[in-house]
Short mmCIF file of C-alpha atoms and ligand atoms in Angstrom, two decimals:
data_model
loop_
_atom_site.label_atom_id
_atom_site.label_comp_id
_atom_site.label_asym_id
_atom_site.label_seq_id
_atom_site.Cartn_x
_atom_site.Cartn_y
_atom_site.Cartn_z
CA MET A 1 0.00 0.00 0.00
CA ARG A 2 2.67 2.37 1.11
CA SER A 3 4.95 1.71 -1.83
CA LEU A 4 2.00 1.99 -4.17
CA ILE A 5 1.23 5.48 -2.88
CA LEU A 6 4.90 6.38 -3.17
CA GLY A 7 4.97 4.98 -6.68
CA PHE A 8 1.94 7.02 -7.60
CA ALA A 9 3.39 10.15 -6.04
CA SER A 10 6.69 9.87 -7.89
CA ALA A 11 4.91 9.18 -11.17
CA SER A 12 2.84 12.33 -10.81
CA LEU A 13 5.94 14.27 -9.75
CA LEU A 14 7.65 13.06 -12.90
CA LEU A 15 4.64 14.11 -14.91
CA ALA A 16 4.74 17.52 -13.25
CA ALA A 17 8.45 17.86 -14.01
CA GLY A 18 7.73 16.87 -17.64
CA VAL A 19 5.10 19.51 -18.10
CA ALA A 20 7.32 22.15 -16.48
CA GLN A 21 10.13 21.25 -18.90
CA GLU A 22 7.74 21.46 -21.82
CA GLY A 23 6.74 24.90 -20.62
CA VAL A 24 10.36 26.02 -20.64
CA ARG A 25 10.82 24.62 -24.16
CA TRP A 26 7.61 26.38 -25.32
CA TRP A 27 8.99 29.67 -23.94
CA SER A 28 12.33 29.10 -25.69
CA HIS A 29 10.57 29.31 -29.09
CA ILE A 30 8.98 32.59 -28.01
CA GLN A 31 12.42 33.87 -26.99
CA VAL A 32 13.50 33.45 -30.61
CA LEU A 33 10.32 34.70 -32.29
CA ALA A 34 9.75 37.73 -30.06
CA ASP A 35 13.41 38.77 -29.91
CA ASP A 36 14.09 42.36 -31.02
CA LYS A 37 16.05 40.84 -33.94
CA MET A 38 12.75 39.67 -35.48
CA GLU A 39 11.63 43.33 -35.51
CA GLY A 40 8.03 42.53 -34.65
CA ARG A 41 7.49 40.18 -37.65
CA ASN A 42 5.44 42.56 -39.76
CA THR A 43 3.85 40.93 -42.83
CA GLY A 44 6.29 41.28 -45.75
CA SER A 45 9.25 42.34 -43.57
CA ASP A 46 12.68 40.74 -43.36
CA GLY A 47 12.02 40.07 -39.69
CA HIS A 48 8.96 38.02 -40.61
CA ARG A 49 10.97 36.16 -43.27
CA ARG A 50 13.64 35.28 -40.69
CA ALA A 51 10.94 34.06 -38.31
CA ALA A 52 9.41 31.99 -41.14
CA GLN A 53 12.82 30.38 -41.82
CA PHE A 54 13.10 29.52 -38.12
CA VAL A 55 9.63 27.95 -38.05
CA ALA A 56 10.36 25.92 -41.21
CA GLY A 57 13.57 24.64 -39.58
CA GLU A 58 11.71 23.65 -36.40
CA PHE A 59 8.99 21.93 -38.44
CA GLU A 60 11.77 19.90 -40.07
CA HIS A 61 13.26 19.03 -36.64
CA ALA A 62 9.84 17.82 -35.56
CA GLY A 63 9.84 15.40 -38.49
CA LEU A 64 7.19 17.26 -40.49
CA LYS A 65 7.21 17.21 -44.29
CA PRO A 66 7.05 20.40 -46.37
CA ALA A 67 3.48 21.16 -47.46
CA GLY A 68 3.73 24.60 -49.01
CA THR A 69 3.95 25.36 -52.72
CA SER A 70 7.67 26.04 -52.43
CA GLY A 71 9.06 23.72 -49.76
CA TYR A 72 7.60 24.75 -46.42
CA PHE A 73 6.45 28.10 -47.85
CA GLN A 74 3.27 29.25 -49.52
CA PRO A 75 4.05 32.79 -50.77
CA VAL A 76 1.12 35.23 -50.64
CA LYS A 77 0.96 38.56 -52.53
CA PHE A 78 -0.39 41.71 -50.87
CA ASP A 79 -1.38 45.23 -51.88
CA VAL A 80 0.03 47.67 -49.33
CA ARG A 81 -1.38 51.11 -48.42
CA THR A 82 -0.07 53.82 -46.14
CA ILE A 83 -1.63 57.22 -45.55
CA ASP A 84 0.10 60.51 -46.22
CA GLU A 85 -1.66 62.11 -43.27
CA PRO A 86 -0.36 65.68 -43.65
CA ALA A 87 -1.84 65.61 -47.19
CA SER A 88 -5.17 64.15 -45.97
CA ASN A 89 -8.04 65.64 -43.98
CA LEU A 90 -11.47 64.92 -42.60
CA ALA A 91 -14.28 67.33 -41.73
CA LEU A 92 -17.85 67.35 -40.51
CA GLU A 93 -20.17 69.41 -42.67
CA ARG A 94 -23.28 71.02 -41.22
CA ASP A 95 -25.44 73.55 -43.11
CA GLY A 96 -22.62 74.06 -45.60
CA LYS A 97 -20.10 74.80 -42.86
CA ALA A 98 -17.16 72.44 -42.40
CA THR A 99 -15.56 71.69 -39.02
CA PRO A 100 -12.29 69.76 -39.24
CA LEU A 101 -11.91 66.54 -37.26
CA GLU A 102 -8.41 66.03 -35.92
CA LEU A 103 -6.98 62.82 -37.39
CA GLY A 104 -5.79 60.48 -34.70
CA GLU A 105 -7.49 62.41 -31.90
CA GLU A 106 -11.10 62.48 -33.05
CA ALA A 107 -11.19 59.89 -35.81
CA SER A 108 -8.83 57.75 -37.91
CA PHE A 109 -9.05 56.57 -41.49
CA ASN A 110 -9.00 52.78 -41.68
CA LEU A 111 -6.94 51.73 -44.70
CA ARG A 112 -8.24 48.19 -44.71
CA ALA A 113 -10.26 49.37 -47.73
CA ASP A 114 -8.77 51.13 -50.76
CA LEU A 115 -10.32 54.50 -49.82
CA ALA A 116 -11.42 57.03 -52.43
CA ALA A 117 -9.31 60.19 -52.78
CA ARG A 118 -12.31 62.41 -52.17
CA VAL A 119 -15.65 61.78 -50.47
CA ASP A 120 -18.44 64.20 -49.59
CA ALA A 121 -21.55 62.45 -48.31
CA GLN A 122 -24.37 62.69 -45.78
CA ALA A 123 -24.34 60.47 -42.69
CA VAL A 124 -27.10 58.27 -41.32
CA PHE A 125 -27.11 56.57 -37.91
CA VAL A 126 -27.96 52.88 -38.31
CA GLY A 127 -27.77 51.72 -34.68
CA HIS A 128 -25.51 48.69 -34.52
CA GLY A 129 -25.82 48.45 -38.32
CA LEU A 130 -26.76 44.78 -38.21
CA VAL A 131 -28.71 42.89 -40.84
CA ILE A 132 -29.33 39.37 -39.54
CA PRO A 133 -32.10 37.55 -41.43
CA GLU A 134 -31.98 34.59 -39.00
CA SER A 135 -32.92 36.95 -36.14
CA ASN A 136 -35.39 39.01 -38.17
CA LEU A 137 -33.19 42.01 -37.61
CA ASP A 138 -32.69 44.62 -40.35
CA GLU A 139 -31.35 47.89 -39.02
CA LEU A 140 -31.18 49.35 -42.53
CA ALA A 141 -34.88 48.83 -43.29
CA GLY A 142 -36.77 51.94 -44.35
CA LEU A 143 -33.71 54.21 -44.39
CA ASP A 144 -32.58 56.22 -47.40
CA LEU A 145 -28.94 55.19 -47.62
CA LYS A 146 -28.17 55.81 -51.30
CA GLY A 147 -24.78 57.50 -51.58
CA LYS A 148 -24.64 57.88 -47.80
CA ILE A 149 -22.24 57.01 -45.02
CA ALA A 150 -23.56 54.60 -42.41
CA VAL A 151 -22.56 55.40 -38.83
CA TYR A 152 -22.88 52.63 -36.28
CA ILE A 153 -21.94 51.66 -32.72
CA ASN A 154 -20.21 48.30 -32.38
CA GLY A 155 -22.11 45.59 -30.55
CA GLY A 156 -25.68 44.34 -30.77
CA PRO A 157 -28.60 42.78 -28.93
CA SER A 158 -27.59 40.15 -26.37
CA SER A 159 -30.50 37.97 -27.48
CA ILE A 160 -28.61 37.08 -30.68
CA PRO A 161 -26.20 34.13 -30.30
CA SER A 162 -22.64 35.44 -30.16
CA ALA A 163 -21.18 33.49 -33.08
CA LEU A 164 -24.06 34.60 -35.33
CA LYS A 165 -23.72 38.22 -34.27
CA ALA A 166 -19.97 38.06 -34.68
CA HIS A 167 -20.36 36.77 -38.24
CA TYR A 168 -22.73 39.56 -39.28
CA SER A 169 -20.53 42.14 -37.51
CA SER A 170 -17.54 41.28 -39.70
CA VAL A 171 -16.46 43.99 -42.10
CA GLY A 172 -17.17 41.75 -45.09
CA GLU A 173 -20.75 40.84 -44.08
CA ARG A 174 -21.57 44.39 -43.01
CA TRP A 175 -20.27 45.76 -46.25
CA LYS A 176 -22.36 43.31 -48.29
CA ALA A 177 -25.55 44.54 -46.59
CA PHE A 178 -24.54 48.22 -46.63
CA GLN A 179 -23.52 48.13 -50.27
CA LYS A 180 -26.84 46.54 -51.22
CA ALA A 181 -28.59 49.47 -49.51
CA GLY A 182 -26.53 51.96 -51.54
CA VAL A 183 -24.10 52.96 -48.77
CA ILE A 184 -20.69 54.21 -49.99
CA GLY A 185 -18.75 54.08 -46.74
CA MET A 186 -18.93 53.55 -43.03
CA ALA A 187 -17.97 55.10 -39.71
CA ALA A 188 -17.63 52.83 -36.69
CA ILE A 189 -17.85 54.09 -33.13
CA ALA A 190 -16.58 51.71 -30.47
CA ASN A 191 -18.61 51.22 -27.33
CA PRO A 192 -16.10 52.26 -24.64
CA LYS A 193 -17.32 49.28 -22.61
CA SER A 194 -15.97 46.75 -25.09
CA MET A 195 -12.82 48.54 -26.31
CA ASP A 196 -9.82 46.25 -25.86
CA ILE A 197 -7.26 48.94 -26.58
CA PRO A 198 -7.52 52.48 -25.19
CA TRP A 199 -7.98 55.07 -27.96
CA ASP A 200 -4.65 56.73 -27.19
CA ARG A 201 -2.85 53.54 -28.13
CA ALA A 202 -5.23 52.37 -30.87
CA LYS A 203 -4.76 55.67 -32.74
CA LEU A 204 -1.03 54.99 -33.20
CA ALA A 205 -1.76 52.08 -35.56
CA ARG A 206 -3.40 54.36 -38.15
CA LEU A 207 0.03 55.21 -39.56
CA ASN A 208 1.04 51.56 -40.02
CA PRO A 209 0.86 50.04 -43.49
CA ALA A 210 -2.47 48.31 -44.17
CA MET A 211 -2.83 45.43 -46.59
CA SER A 212 -5.26 43.45 -48.65
CA LEU A 213 -4.78 40.30 -50.68
CA ALA A 214 -3.58 41.06 -54.20
CA ASP A 215 -6.11 38.50 -55.45
CA LYS A 216 -9.19 40.74 -55.80
CA LYS A 217 -11.56 37.76 -55.58
CA LEU A 218 -10.58 37.46 -51.93
CA VAL A 219 -11.06 41.14 -51.01
CA ASP A 220 -14.21 41.83 -48.96
CA THR A 221 -14.17 45.65 -49.07
CA GLU A 222 -14.35 46.20 -52.84
CA GLY A 223 -16.18 49.45 -53.63
CA MET A 224 -15.86 50.89 -50.12
CA GLN A 225 -14.90 54.55 -50.56
CA PHE A 226 -14.78 55.70 -46.96
CA LEU A 227 -13.98 53.94 -43.69
CA ILE A 228 -13.24 55.65 -40.40
CA THR A 229 -13.13 54.78 -36.72
CA VAL A 230 -14.46 57.48 -34.41
CA ASN A 231 -13.09 58.14 -30.92
CA PRO A 232 -16.12 57.58 -28.67
CA ALA A 233 -14.87 60.39 -26.41
CA ASN A 234 -15.49 62.80 -29.34
CA ALA A 235 -18.54 61.17 -30.90
CA GLU A 236 -21.06 63.65 -29.47
CA LYS A 237 -20.44 66.19 -32.24
CA ILE A 238 -21.52 63.68 -34.89
CA PHE A 239 -24.95 63.58 -33.24
CA ALA A 240 -25.20 67.33 -32.58
CA ALA A 241 -27.60 68.05 -35.47
CA SER A 242 -29.74 64.93 -35.11
CA GLY A 243 -31.91 65.70 -32.10
CA HIS A 244 -30.29 62.76 -30.32
CA THR A 245 -27.10 62.38 -28.33
CA PHE A 246 -24.37 59.78 -28.41
CA GLY A 247 -24.75 59.44 -24.63
CA GLU A 248 -28.40 58.48 -25.11
CA MET A 249 -27.40 55.86 -27.70
CA LEU A 250 -24.78 54.38 -25.38
CA ARG A 251 -27.25 54.20 -22.50
CA LEU A 252 -29.71 52.33 -24.72
CA ALA A 253 -26.97 50.00 -25.98
CA ASP A 254 -25.73 49.29 -22.47
CA ALA A 255 -29.29 48.58 -21.31
CA ASP A 256 -29.64 46.16 -24.26
CA GLN A 257 -32.47 48.28 -25.73
CA PRO A 258 -33.00 48.63 -29.50
CA LEU A 259 -31.31 51.71 -30.98
CA PRO A 260 -33.27 54.18 -33.12
CA HIS A 261 -32.12 54.96 -36.67
CA PHE A 262 -32.09 58.48 -38.08
CA PRO A 263 -30.34 60.89 -40.44
CA LEU A 264 -27.54 62.72 -38.63
CA ASN A 265 -28.07 65.90 -40.69
CA ILE A 266 -24.33 66.22 -41.10
CA GLY A 267 -21.95 65.11 -43.83
CA PHE A 268 -18.42 63.79 -43.87
CA ARG A 269 -15.94 65.43 -46.21
CA ALA A 270 -12.68 63.57 -46.73
CA ASN A 271 -9.53 64.03 -48.75
CA VAL A 272 -7.27 61.00 -48.57
CA LYS A 273 -3.80 60.62 -50.01
CA LEU A 274 -2.65 57.00 -50.05
CA ASN A 275 0.69 55.54 -51.05
CA HIS A 276 0.40 52.14 -52.74
CA SER A 277 2.94 49.34 -53.04
CA GLN A 278 3.06 45.54 -53.14
CA THR A 279 4.71 42.90 -51.04
CA GLU A 280 4.93 39.15 -50.66
CA SER A 281 4.98 37.13 -47.45
CA PRO A 282 4.75 33.38 -46.85
CA ASN A 283 2.49 31.08 -44.90
CA VAL A 284 4.67 28.29 -43.46
CA VAL A 285 3.02 24.89 -44.02
CA ALA A 286 4.06 21.39 -42.93
CA VAL A 287 2.39 18.01 -42.64
CA ARG A 288 2.65 14.95 -40.43
CA PRO A 289 1.33 12.21 -42.72
CA GLY A 290 -1.38 9.94 -41.33
CA SER A 291 -1.02 6.19 -40.92
CA ASP A 292 -4.39 4.99 -42.18
CA PRO A 293 -4.40 4.23 -45.92
CA ARG A 294 -7.87 5.74 -46.33
CA LEU A 295 -7.96 8.50 -43.70
CA LYS A 296 -4.50 9.89 -44.35
CA SER A 297 -5.92 11.90 -47.24
CA GLN A 298 -7.88 13.92 -44.64
CA TYR A 299 -6.18 16.69 -42.68
CA VAL A 300 -6.57 18.14 -39.20
CA VAL A 301 -5.18 21.69 -39.25
CA PHE A 302 -3.37 23.38 -36.36
CA SER A 303 -2.94 27.09 -37.05
CA ALA A 304 -1.39 30.17 -35.45
CA HIS A 305 -0.24 33.48 -36.89
CA LEU A 306 3.42 34.28 -37.20
CA ASP A 307 3.05 37.94 -38.18
CA HIS A 308 2.69 40.81 -35.77
CA LEU A 309 2.75 44.61 -36.08
CA GLY A 310 6.45 45.17 -36.81
CA ILE A 311 8.15 48.44 -35.98
CA GLY A 312 5.71 51.27 -35.26
CA GLN A 313 5.06 54.40 -33.24
CA PRO A 314 7.15 54.37 -30.04
CA ILE A 315 5.55 53.85 -26.63
CA ASN A 316 7.89 54.63 -23.68
CA GLY A 317 10.73 54.84 -26.18
CA ASP A 318 10.20 51.32 -27.57
CA ARG A 319 9.29 50.98 -31.26
CA ILE A 320 9.43 47.20 -31.63
CA TYR A 321 6.07 45.48 -31.29
CA ASN A 322 7.47 42.06 -30.37
CA GLY A 323 4.18 40.18 -30.21
CA ALA A 324 5.29 37.58 -27.64
CA MET A 325 1.74 36.56 -26.71
CA ASP A 326 0.29 37.85 -30.00
CA ASP A 327 1.07 35.39 -31.44
CA ALA A 328 4.55 33.97 -30.94
CA SER A 329 2.83 32.01 -28.13
CA GLY A 330 0.52 30.26 -30.61
CA VAL A 331 3.34 29.49 -33.05
CA ALA A 332 5.38 28.11 -30.13
CA SER A 333 2.39 25.88 -29.35
CA LEU A 334 2.34 24.69 -32.98
CA LEU A 335 6.00 23.71 -32.62
CA GLU A 336 5.37 22.05 -29.27
CA ILE A 337 2.40 20.01 -30.48
CA ALA A 338 4.40 18.80 -33.50
CA THR A 339 7.35 17.96 -31.25
CA LEU A 340 5.18 16.08 -28.74
CA MET A 341 3.68 14.02 -31.57
CA LYS A 342 7.19 13.05 -32.59
CA GLU A 343 8.46 12.37 -29.04
CA ARG A 344 5.45 10.23 -28.21
CA ASN A 345 5.73 8.49 -31.54
CA LEU A 346 2.00 8.95 -32.12
CA ARG A 347 0.42 6.99 -34.92
CA LEU A 348 -2.43 9.19 -36.10
CA LYS A 349 -4.83 7.91 -38.73
CA ARG A 350 -5.48 11.25 -40.37
CA SER A 351 -2.71 13.58 -41.48
CA VAL A 352 -2.06 16.76 -39.51
CA ILE A 353 -1.20 20.10 -41.13
CA PHE A 354 0.66 22.76 -39.18
CA VAL A 355 0.34 26.23 -40.64
CA ALA A 356 1.95 29.42 -39.35
CA VAL A 357 -0.05 31.99 -41.30
CA THR A 358 0.96 35.51 -42.27
CA GLY A 359 -1.16 38.68 -42.47
CA GLU A 360 -3.47 38.00 -39.50
CA GLU A 361 -3.01 41.49 -38.10
CA LYS A 362 -4.01 42.91 -41.51
CA GLY A 363 -7.37 41.10 -41.40
CA ASP A 364 -6.78 37.31 -41.35
CA LEU A 365 -5.28 37.58 -44.82
CA GLY A 366 -2.78 34.69 -44.81
CA SER A 367 -5.39 32.29 -43.47
CA THR A 368 -7.99 33.59 -45.94
CA TYR A 369 -5.52 32.80 -48.70
CA PHE A 370 -4.63 29.36 -47.31
CA ALA A 371 -8.24 28.35 -46.60
CA SER A 372 -9.24 29.45 -50.13
CA ASN A 373 -6.16 27.95 -51.80
CA PRO A 374 -5.11 25.10 -49.52
CA THR A 375 -2.11 23.07 -50.61
CA VAL A 376 -4.27 19.94 -50.27
CA PRO A 377 -7.87 19.55 -51.58
CA LYS A 378 -10.17 21.96 -49.70
CA LYS A 379 -12.71 19.28 -48.81
CA SER A 380 -9.96 17.21 -47.18
CA LEU A 381 -9.50 19.77 -44.38
CA VAL A 382 -11.59 18.28 -41.57
CA ALA A 383 -10.95 20.74 -38.71
CA ASP A 384 -9.04 23.85 -37.75
CA ILE A 385 -7.67 24.23 -34.24
CA ASN A 386 -6.41 27.79 -33.95
CA MET A 387 -4.20 29.24 -31.25
CA ASP A 388 -3.99 33.00 -31.00
CA MET A 389 -3.00 34.96 -27.91
CA TYR A 390 -4.67 32.56 -25.51
CA LEU A 391 -2.99 34.41 -22.61
CA PRO A 392 -1.51 31.84 -20.18
CA LEU A 393 -1.06 34.40 -17.42
CA PHE A 394 -2.18 32.10 -14.56
CA PRO A 395 -2.80 28.40 -13.85
CA LEU A 396 -5.14 26.68 -16.29
CA LYS A 397 -8.40 25.95 -14.47
CA TYR A 398 -10.87 27.22 -17.07
CA LEU A 399 -10.54 27.16 -20.83
CA GLU A 400 -12.79 29.47 -22.80
CA VAL A 401 -13.65 27.99 -26.19
CA GLN A 402 -15.04 29.80 -29.22
CA GLY A 403 -17.07 27.60 -31.53
CA LEU A 404 -17.95 25.27 -28.66
CA ALA A 405 -21.63 24.94 -29.57
CA GLU A 406 -21.13 24.90 -33.33
CA SER A 407 -19.66 21.52 -34.19
CA THR A 408 -18.75 18.08 -32.88
CA LEU A 409 -15.32 19.54 -32.07
CA GLY A 410 -17.08 20.87 -28.96
CA ASN A 411 -17.33 17.26 -27.70
CA ASP A 412 -13.64 16.66 -28.39
CA ILE A 413 -12.46 19.70 -26.45
CA ARG A 414 -14.85 18.88 -23.59
CA ALA A 415 -13.47 15.34 -23.39
CA ALA A 416 -9.85 16.54 -23.48
CA CYS A 417 -10.49 19.18 -20.79
CA ASP A 418 -12.37 16.68 -18.60
CA LYS A 419 -9.40 14.35 -18.74
CA ALA A 420 -7.06 17.19 -17.78
CA GLY A 421 -9.31 18.42 -14.95
CA VAL A 422 -9.92 21.74 -16.71
CA GLN A 423 -13.38 23.32 -16.95
CA VAL A 424 -14.68 24.44 -20.33
CA GLN A 425 -16.31 27.87 -20.65
CA ALA A 426 -18.33 29.31 -23.53
CA ASP A 427 -17.64 32.83 -24.86
CA LYS A 428 -18.14 35.22 -21.91
CA GLU A 429 -17.81 38.44 -23.85
CA PRO A 430 -19.76 38.08 -27.10
CA ASP A 431 -19.35 41.81 -27.82
CA ARG A 432 -15.63 41.30 -28.41
CA ASN A 433 -16.50 39.14 -31.45
CA LEU A 434 -13.64 36.77 -30.75
CA PHE A 435 -15.04 34.00 -32.97
CA ILE A 436 -14.39 36.10 -36.08
CA ARG A 437 -11.28 37.88 -34.83
CA SER A 438 -8.68 35.35 -35.76
CA ASP A 439 -7.71 32.80 -38.36
CA GLN A 440 -10.20 30.08 -37.41
CA TYR A 441 -12.88 32.22 -39.07
CA SER A 442 -11.16 31.91 -42.47
CA PHE A 443 -11.60 28.14 -42.21
CA VAL A 444 -15.17 28.43 -40.92
CA LYS A 445 -16.13 30.46 -44.01
CA GLN A 446 -14.83 27.63 -46.19
CA GLY A 447 -16.97 25.11 -44.31
CA THR A 448 -14.33 23.65 -41.99
CA PRO A 449 -15.39 23.21 -38.32
CA ALA A 450 -13.03 25.14 -36.04
CA LEU A 451 -12.20 26.04 -32.46
CA ALA A 452 -10.31 28.88 -30.80
CA PHE A 453 -9.31 29.44 -27.17
CA LYS A 454 -8.55 31.79 -24.30
CA PHE A 455 -7.48 31.00 -20.78
CA GLY A 456 -10.74 31.33 -18.83
CA TYR A 457 -11.59 32.73 -15.40
CA LEU A 458 -14.54 33.48 -13.17
CA THR A 459 -16.12 36.92 -13.29
CA GLY A 460 -14.75 39.12 -10.53
CA SER A 461 -11.69 36.91 -9.95
CA PRO A 462 -8.07 38.13 -9.76
CA GLU A 463 -7.53 36.24 -13.05
CA GLU A 464 -10.09 38.48 -14.72
CA THR A 465 -8.21 41.54 -13.44
CA LEU A 466 -4.93 40.13 -14.75
CA THR A 467 -6.40 39.48 -18.21
CA LYS A 468 -8.12 42.86 -18.45
CA SER A 469 -5.04 44.78 -17.37
CA TRP A 470 -2.92 42.77 -19.83
CA LEU A 471 -5.24 43.89 -22.63
CA GLN A 472 -5.21 47.50 -21.44
CA GLU A 473 -1.45 47.67 -21.06
CA ARG A 474 0.24 45.18 -23.36
CA TYR A 475 -2.18 44.21 -26.16
CA HIS A 476 -0.77 45.57 -29.44
CA ALA A 477 1.83 47.49 -27.48
CA PRO A 478 5.65 47.11 -27.53
CA SER A 479 5.39 45.74 -23.96
CA ASP A 480 3.95 42.45 -25.28
CA ASP A 481 7.57 41.33 -25.23
CA LEU A 482 9.88 38.89 -23.43
CA ASN A 483 9.81 40.88 -20.17
CA GLN A 484 6.41 39.85 -18.89
CA PRO A 485 5.21 37.27 -16.39
CA VAL A 486 3.76 34.19 -18.09
CA ASP A 487 2.74 30.81 -16.60
CA LYS A 488 4.88 28.51 -18.75
CA THR A 489 3.66 25.33 -17.08
CA ALA A 490 0.05 26.32 -17.70
CA ALA A 491 0.92 26.90 -21.37
CA ALA A 492 2.39 23.40 -21.54
CA GLN A 493 -0.83 22.01 -20.05
CA PHE A 494 -2.76 23.87 -22.73
CA ASN A 495 -0.49 22.37 -25.40
CA ARG A 496 -1.15 18.87 -24.04
CA ILE A 497 -4.91 19.43 -24.11
CA LEU A 498 -4.76 20.59 -27.71
CA LEU A 499 -2.55 17.65 -28.59
CA ASP A 500 -5.24 15.41 -27.08
CA VAL A 501 -7.94 17.13 -29.16
CA GLY A 502 -5.82 16.70 -32.28
CA GLU A 503 -5.33 13.02 -31.48
CA ARG A 504 -9.06 12.47 -30.94
CA VAL A 505 -10.01 14.18 -34.19
CA ALA A 506 -7.24 12.52 -36.19
CA ASN A 507 -8.21 9.04 -34.98
CA ALA A 508 -12.01 9.28 -34.89
CA ASP A 509 -14.01 7.08 -37.26
CA ASP A 510 -15.98 10.05 -38.56
CA ARG A 511 -14.67 13.46 -39.52
CA PRO A 512 -16.01 16.38 -37.42
CA HIS A 513 -19.22 18.00 -38.60
CA TRP A 514 -21.23 21.11 -37.87
CA ASN A 515 -24.10 20.71 -35.45
CA GLU A 516 -27.56 20.54 -37.01
CA ASN A 517 -28.54 23.93 -35.58
CA SER A 518 -25.27 25.74 -36.26
CA PHE A 519 -25.54 28.81 -38.43
CA PHE A 520 -22.08 28.10 -39.85
CA ARG A 521 -23.20 24.76 -41.26
CA ARG A 522 -24.31 26.62 -44.40
CA PHE A 523 -20.70 27.21 -45.48
CA ALA A 524 -20.09 23.47 -45.65
CA ASP A 525 -22.08 22.81 -48.85
CA GLY A 526 -22.28 19.19 -49.84
CA GLU A 527 -21.13 17.97 -46.44
ZN1 ZN B 601 -3.00 40.95 -32.72
#
């Protein structure tokens, strides 16, 4: 009895030592990827290319085969835009009188779209600007929007399921509905309650290069002439001629009441000078071939984004946006999961693809390209398991999963978490639209069931405070670097759970499928 207990104790100690070592190894990849030498891995930069070479080398060490179009690489072409801000301006027009809006302070042009050089158009407030047929919601109904600019507040009714709302809140889906109504551009106002990044920091990114895929078929903002983000602290003046106030709109939104829709009786006048160029940047793609003669032609995808924001506006004297958590952490997990498969000599029936995508920070562009032009037949991709900034800042007790209720992958992650003694949580903050805010969504739109993750916590807990202050202080800031406290052992536990999910999916008799009642099922035609 005694020796048995001792035996058990030493085995679990060994296990604990193993996971701690794995955590140190996981961090060692981040030390390379988030080093100042990688210069923040901006899409198209030399720093990103060096990081891509490193990842390809590590894929090779882990025994993975090249699965790009050129060895481990799948080059992707991008159109690049920067703004010449001194030669650009924005004004509010009321009764023929123009009042300038200070760029950066009051509003910023968003170069995600190829903006028109000159725009002069009336503005209409469209509430949250949502058109969701499944929820019988059409916030554009009955409005005259021809040639107008639609102004909206991010968010939407809490009665609408979060994944559905997230989908229709995406720029591409919004623009489809707006364009159909005759809208020529849009102005988004963030609800201060759900702003991840304080305006003072968010405004710095407006001077960074923006990109879209050079392949026009894959661009979701075609025809958009005007796109701005408005500082909510200065939004009141946009409502000044409408008979309503922004404060009133926010109160309604925060009380989950429907928002009214009305002409703002003001116009936006914009002159925009853009500089255009082109660049190329690779996705890094590798495969661990499956062992089953029939199932090996199906692929489970693990994805994470290698790009970050590069070198930008300095904060506290630091210009390098290292992106240690965003998303060197996810790429390090890719490398760890591949390495664990090799170390454990796993025989998996299906093949597993590991892809470190580029262009995520520019709008999920590398994953859009890969999911639309996969290097294996599209229908053979059975699942995407995406890891982006999952924030292992404390021990792993709760794992928040996006896409949990959408497909049979929800059962796999539940089973893996159960086994690891970790509790699964659904999306707690639907207004942050996390389901569409990373690369898993590119796969979802092509019909592939997907999951994404965050370290979870209970509301009001110290872990919530840690996560929220991380977002306030380090998210998309140069301080997301190697000098920050991270729970490496918890990250290793996360990696093991995802390895377990991958194993379950790769070895299951049936490929994963969308749940009967999932909205996203529609993208999987012919399934
Ligand atoms: Zn990011």
